[in-house]
Amino acid sequence: MGRAPCCEKVGMKKGRWTAEEDQILSDYIRSNGEGSWRALPKNAGLKRCGKSCRLRWINYLRSDLKRGNITPEEEELIVKLHSTLGNRWSTIASNLPGRTDNEIKNYWNSHLSRKLHNFIRKSTVMNVVENAPLPPSLPPQKRRPGRTSRSSMKPKSILNPRNQKTPNSLEANKNDVVLPISTKKNAQEGALNVLSSYSVSGAEETGLGPCSYGDVRYCNPSINGDDGVFCNNDDIYNTNSFLSDEPNAVHVFSSKSNNAEDSDKKRGFSAGRENMDTMADDFIDWDFVCREGQSLWDVKEGPPESVLSSWLLDGEKFESDDFGEPLDLDEENAMVAWLLS
DNA sequence: AACGCAAGCAACCGCGGGAAA
DNA sequence: TTTTCCCGCGGTTGCTTGCGT
């Protein structure tokens, strides 16, 4: 038996709240207090779902909310807490007075996840030099300010033949670089392993190779045994070539496209961002990145492990796979207190 | 100046936990 | 013990705004 709806859906208004609705809700809660959200709309005379009223009050109308940008101090605290708590936004928010879980979640998904994205790229690229020289000069990143778009985080469709080149048709890019490869976590059976890349923008798109996230499982493992190919540029899935003939090595590719959006639209691709995260967990040698990486906010000083791990671990995965059982409330509070100390 | 695209944020949705009946 | 209901959380979506071309 399915759950009963939280409220009568018919006749309920959705979408943006008007100033008038805000006023009604605020007035009602100030005189009657919070709670009884299910009954609130009817009592207050609002044509809104109770959940919607609650959300509006908590995230916007409460008088104790702090407005304005997240400060660097708050950001650091968010990162620290996230490293311990994972995606438990409400718990994190409870340690940031005036901030809501929704606000922090949005901030993480926009600002901080992009930092993570760039950080991974930077940290892995920096290690390339251990095995092979980087190209003499990489074109500077050119992108609009702001976060990485959702669409640009999508893998290229593996279903569209346009996206699939046969290995034979591929040629190594002269800018390709060989990386050490992780054998800790293998991709799906029959797939190639990990890697990373730097991005090159401003060049034309010439086609998509088999080494983007979406395509990696179609790479032919016989090409070079355990080696793998994986590309991660600013628009993470773009790549156009691969070739490797060295054991325990992978190629880092230059990209010839900086606009995955158009390609995705043309192919009708759709995928959630978490898919990328999950796949990244499968493919990336986190130990390697953690060990060698540098701080996102201060490249001169290595970050505390607790902080660094936050950037690199998906909250869910970190709870279930890497850090044992979730903390109970007391342990969690103790951990938070320790972090805040 | 107009258009298109991407970022940011507000809001919605589904689910799980806990309390009450 | 089971069922129902409410609340809260986290993930996701879609609208608005602003920037770049």
Short mmCIF file of N, CA and C in Angstrom, two decimals, chain A residues 36-107:
data_model
loop_
_atom_site.label_atom_id
_atom_site.label_comp_id
_atom_site.label_asym_id
_atom_site.label_seq_id
_atom_site.Cartn_x
_atom_site.Cartn_y
_atom_site.Cartn_z
N SER A 36 2.49 21.28 13.01
CA SER A 36 1.20 20.95 12.39
C SER A 36 1.13 21.44 10.96
N TRP A 37 2.14 21.10 10.23
CA TRP A 37 2.26 21.63 8.87
C TRP A 37 1.12 21.17 7.98
N ARG A 38 0.66 19.99 8.27
CA ARG A 38 -0.42 19.47 7.42
C ARG A 38 -1.68 20.32 7.55
N ALA A 39 -1.94 20.75 8.76
CA ALA A 39 -3.16 21.52 8.99
C ALA A 39 -2.96 23.01 8.73
N LEU A 40 -1.72 23.42 8.69
CA LEU A 40 -1.43 24.86 8.59
C LEU A 40 -2.06 25.55 7.37
N PRO A 41 -1.89 25.00 6.18
CA PRO A 41 -2.43 25.71 5.02
C PRO A 41 -3.91 25.98 5.14
N LYS A 42 -4.63 24.99 5.61
CA LYS A 42 -6.06 25.16 5.72
C LYS A 42 -6.39 26.23 6.76
N ASN A 43 -5.71 26.13 7.89
CA ASN A 43 -5.97 27.09 8.96
C ASN A 43 -5.56 28.51 8.59
N ALA A 44 -4.46 28.58 7.84
CA ALA A 44 -3.96 29.91 7.50
C ALA A 44 -4.62 30.47 6.24
N GLY A 45 -5.33 29.62 5.55
CA GLY A 45 -5.97 30.09 4.32
C GLY A 45 -5.05 30.12 3.12
N LEU A 46 -4.09 29.21 3.12
CA LEU A 46 -3.16 29.14 2.00
C LEU A 46 -3.48 27.94 1.12
N LYS A 47 -3.39 28.13 -0.14
CA LYS A 47 -3.58 27.01 -1.07
C LYS A 47 -2.22 26.39 -1.37
N ARG A 48 -1.58 25.95 -0.33
CA ARG A 48 -0.26 25.35 -0.47
C ARG A 48 -0.22 24.04 0.29
N CYS A 49 0.64 23.16 -0.16
CA CYS A 49 0.90 21.92 0.55
C CYS A 49 1.60 22.24 1.87
N GLY A 50 1.32 21.46 2.88
CA GLY A 50 1.95 21.68 4.16
C GLY A 50 3.47 21.61 4.09
N LYS A 51 3.93 20.70 3.28
CA LYS A 51 5.39 20.58 3.13
C LYS A 51 5.97 21.82 2.50
N SER A 52 5.23 22.37 1.57
CA SER A 52 5.70 23.58 0.91
C SER A 52 5.77 24.74 1.91
N CYS A 53 4.76 24.81 2.77
CA CYS A 53 4.76 25.86 3.80
C CYS A 53 5.96 25.71 4.73
N ARG A 54 6.18 24.48 5.15
CA ARG A 54 7.30 24.23 6.05
C ARG A 54 8.62 24.64 5.41
N LEU A 55 8.78 24.24 4.17
CA LEU A 55 10.01 24.54 3.46
C LEU A 55 10.20 26.05 3.31
N ARG A 56 9.12 26.72 2.98
CA ARG A 56 9.21 28.16 2.78
C ARG A 56 9.58 28.86 4.08
N TRP A 57 8.99 28.41 5.15
CA TRP A 57 9.29 29.02 6.44
C TRP A 57 10.73 28.75 6.86
N ILE A 58 11.12 27.51 6.77
CA ILE A 58 12.45 27.12 7.24
C ILE A 58 13.56 27.74 6.40
N ASN A 59 13.35 27.75 5.10
CA ASN A 59 14.43 28.18 4.21
C ASN A 59 14.42 29.66 3.89
N TYR A 60 13.32 30.33 4.20
CA TYR A 60 13.26 31.71 3.73
C TYR A 60 12.68 32.70 4.73
N LEU A 61 11.64 32.30 5.41
CA LEU A 61 10.91 33.30 6.20
C LEU A 61 11.36 33.42 7.65
N ARG A 62 11.99 32.41 8.16
CA ARG A 62 12.43 32.46 9.55
C ARG A 62 13.24 33.72 9.81
N SER A 63 13.03 34.30 10.95
CA SER A 63 13.70 35.57 11.23
C SER A 63 15.17 35.40 11.59
N ASP A 64 15.54 34.21 11.98
CA ASP A 64 16.93 34.01 12.41
C ASP A 64 17.85 33.59 11.28
N LEU A 65 17.37 33.68 10.08
CA LEU A 65 18.22 33.28 8.96
C LEU A 65 19.27 34.34 8.67
N LYS A 66 20.43 33.87 8.34
CA LYS A 66 21.51 34.77 7.97
C LYS A 66 21.51 34.91 6.46
N ARG A 67 21.44 36.11 6.00
CA ARG A 67 21.45 36.35 4.56
C ARG A 67 22.85 36.70 4.09
N GLY A 68 23.08 36.56 2.84
CA GLY A 68 24.37 36.93 2.30
C GLY A 68 25.22 35.73 1.98
N ASN A 69 26.37 36.00 1.43
CA ASN A 69 27.24 34.93 0.95
C ASN A 69 27.81 34.10 2.09
N ILE A 70 28.12 32.88 1.78
CA ILE A 70 28.84 32.03 2.72
C ILE A 70 30.24 32.59 2.89
N THR A 71 30.64 32.78 4.12
CA THR A 71 31.97 33.33 4.37
C THR A 71 33.02 32.23 4.24
N PRO A 72 34.27 32.62 4.07
CA PRO A 72 35.34 31.61 4.01
C PRO A 72 35.37 30.73 5.26
N GLU A 73 35.08 31.34 6.40
CA GLU A 73 35.07 30.57 7.64
C GLU A 73 33.96 29.53 7.60
N GLU A 74 32.82 29.97 7.13
CA GLU A 74 31.69 29.03 7.03
C GLU A 74 32.00 27.93 6.03
N GLU A 75 32.61 28.32 4.96
CA GLU A 75 32.95 27.33 3.93
C GLU A 75 33.89 26.27 4.49
N GLU A 76 34.86 26.74 5.22
CA GLU A 76 35.81 25.79 5.80
C GLU A 76 35.11 24.85 6.77
N LEU A 77 34.19 25.42 7.52
CA LEU A 77 33.44 24.60 8.47
C LEU A 77 32.57 23.58 7.74
N ILE A 78 31.96 24.02 6.68
CA ILE A 78 31.14 23.09 5.89
C ILE A 78 31.99 21.93 5.40
N VAL A 79 33.14 22.27 4.91
CA VAL A 79 34.03 21.23 4.38
C VAL A 79 34.43 20.26 5.48
N LYS A 80 34.78 20.83 6.62
CA LYS A 80 35.17 19.97 7.74
C LYS A 80 34.04 19.04 8.14
N LEU A 81 32.88 19.63 8.30
CA LEU A 81 31.74 18.83 8.75
C LEU A 81 31.34 17.80 7.69
N HIS A 82 31.44 18.19 6.46
CA HIS A 82 31.07 17.25 5.41
C HIS A 82 32.03 16.07 5.38
N SER A 83 33.26 16.34 5.72
CA SER A 83 34.24 15.25 5.74
C SER A 83 33.87 14.21 6.78
N THR A 84 33.20 14.65 7.81
CA THR A 84 32.81 13.74 8.88
C THR A 84 31.40 13.19 8.70
N LEU A 85 30.53 14.05 8.27
CA LEU A 85 29.11 13.70 8.26
C LEU A 85 28.58 13.28 6.91
N GLY A 86 29.33 13.54 5.87
CA GLY A 86 28.81 13.26 4.55
C GLY A 86 27.69 14.23 4.19
N ASN A 87 26.75 13.75 3.43
CA ASN A 87 25.68 14.62 2.93
C ASN A 87 24.56 14.80 3.95
N ARG A 88 24.89 14.91 5.17
CA ARG A 88 23.84 15.12 6.18
C ARG A 88 23.70 16.62 6.39
N TRP A 89 23.03 17.20 5.44
CA TRP A 89 23.00 18.66 5.37
C TRP A 89 22.35 19.29 6.58
N SER A 90 21.34 18.66 7.08
CA SER A 90 20.65 19.25 8.23
C SER A 90 21.57 19.30 9.44
N THR A 91 22.36 18.24 9.61
CA THR A 91 23.30 18.23 10.73
C THR A 91 24.38 19.28 10.55
N ILE A 92 24.85 19.37 9.34
CA ILE A 92 25.86 20.39 9.05
C ILE A 92 25.27 21.78 9.28
N ALA A 93 24.05 21.97 8.81
CA ALA A 93 23.41 23.29 8.95
C ALA A 93 23.20 23.65 10.41
N SER A 94 22.98 22.65 11.24
CA SER A 94 22.73 22.94 12.65
C SER A 94 23.97 23.53 13.33
N ASN A 95 25.10 23.39 12.70
CA ASN A 95 26.33 23.95 13.25
C ASN A 95 26.70 25.28 12.59
N LEU A 96 25.86 25.73 11.71
CA LEU A 96 26.08 27.03 11.08
C LEU A 96 24.85 27.89 11.33
N PRO A 97 24.90 28.68 12.38
CA PRO A 97 23.73 29.48 12.75
C PRO A 97 23.25 30.34 11.60
N GLY A 98 21.97 30.29 11.37
CA GLY A 98 21.39 31.14 10.34
C GLY A 98 21.44 30.55 8.95
N ARG A 99 22.05 29.41 8.82
CA ARG A 99 22.13 28.77 7.51
C ARG A 99 21.21 27.55 7.49
N THR A 100 20.61 27.30 6.35
CA THR A 100 19.70 26.17 6.24
C THR A 100 20.36 25.01 5.50
N ASP A 101 19.78 23.85 5.71
CA ASP A 101 20.35 22.68 5.02
C ASP A 101 20.28 22.85 3.51
N ASN A 102 19.18 23.44 3.05
CA ASN A 102 19.03 23.63 1.61
C ASN A 102 20.11 24.58 1.08
N GLU A 103 20.36 25.60 1.82
CA GLU A 103 21.37 26.58 1.41
C GLU A 103 22.75 25.93 1.33
N ILE A 104 23.06 25.16 2.33
CA ILE A 104 24.37 24.52 2.36
C ILE A 104 24.48 23.46 1.26
N LYS A 105 23.40 22.75 1.11
CA LYS A 105 23.40 21.73 0.05
C LYS A 105 23.62 22.37 -1.31
N ASN A 106 22.89 23.46 -1.56
CA ASN A 106 23.06 24.17 -2.83
C ASN A 106 24.49 24.70 -2.96
N TYR A 107 24.99 25.22 -1.89
CA TYR A 107 26.34 25.78 -1.94
C TYR A 107 27.36 24.69 -2.25
#
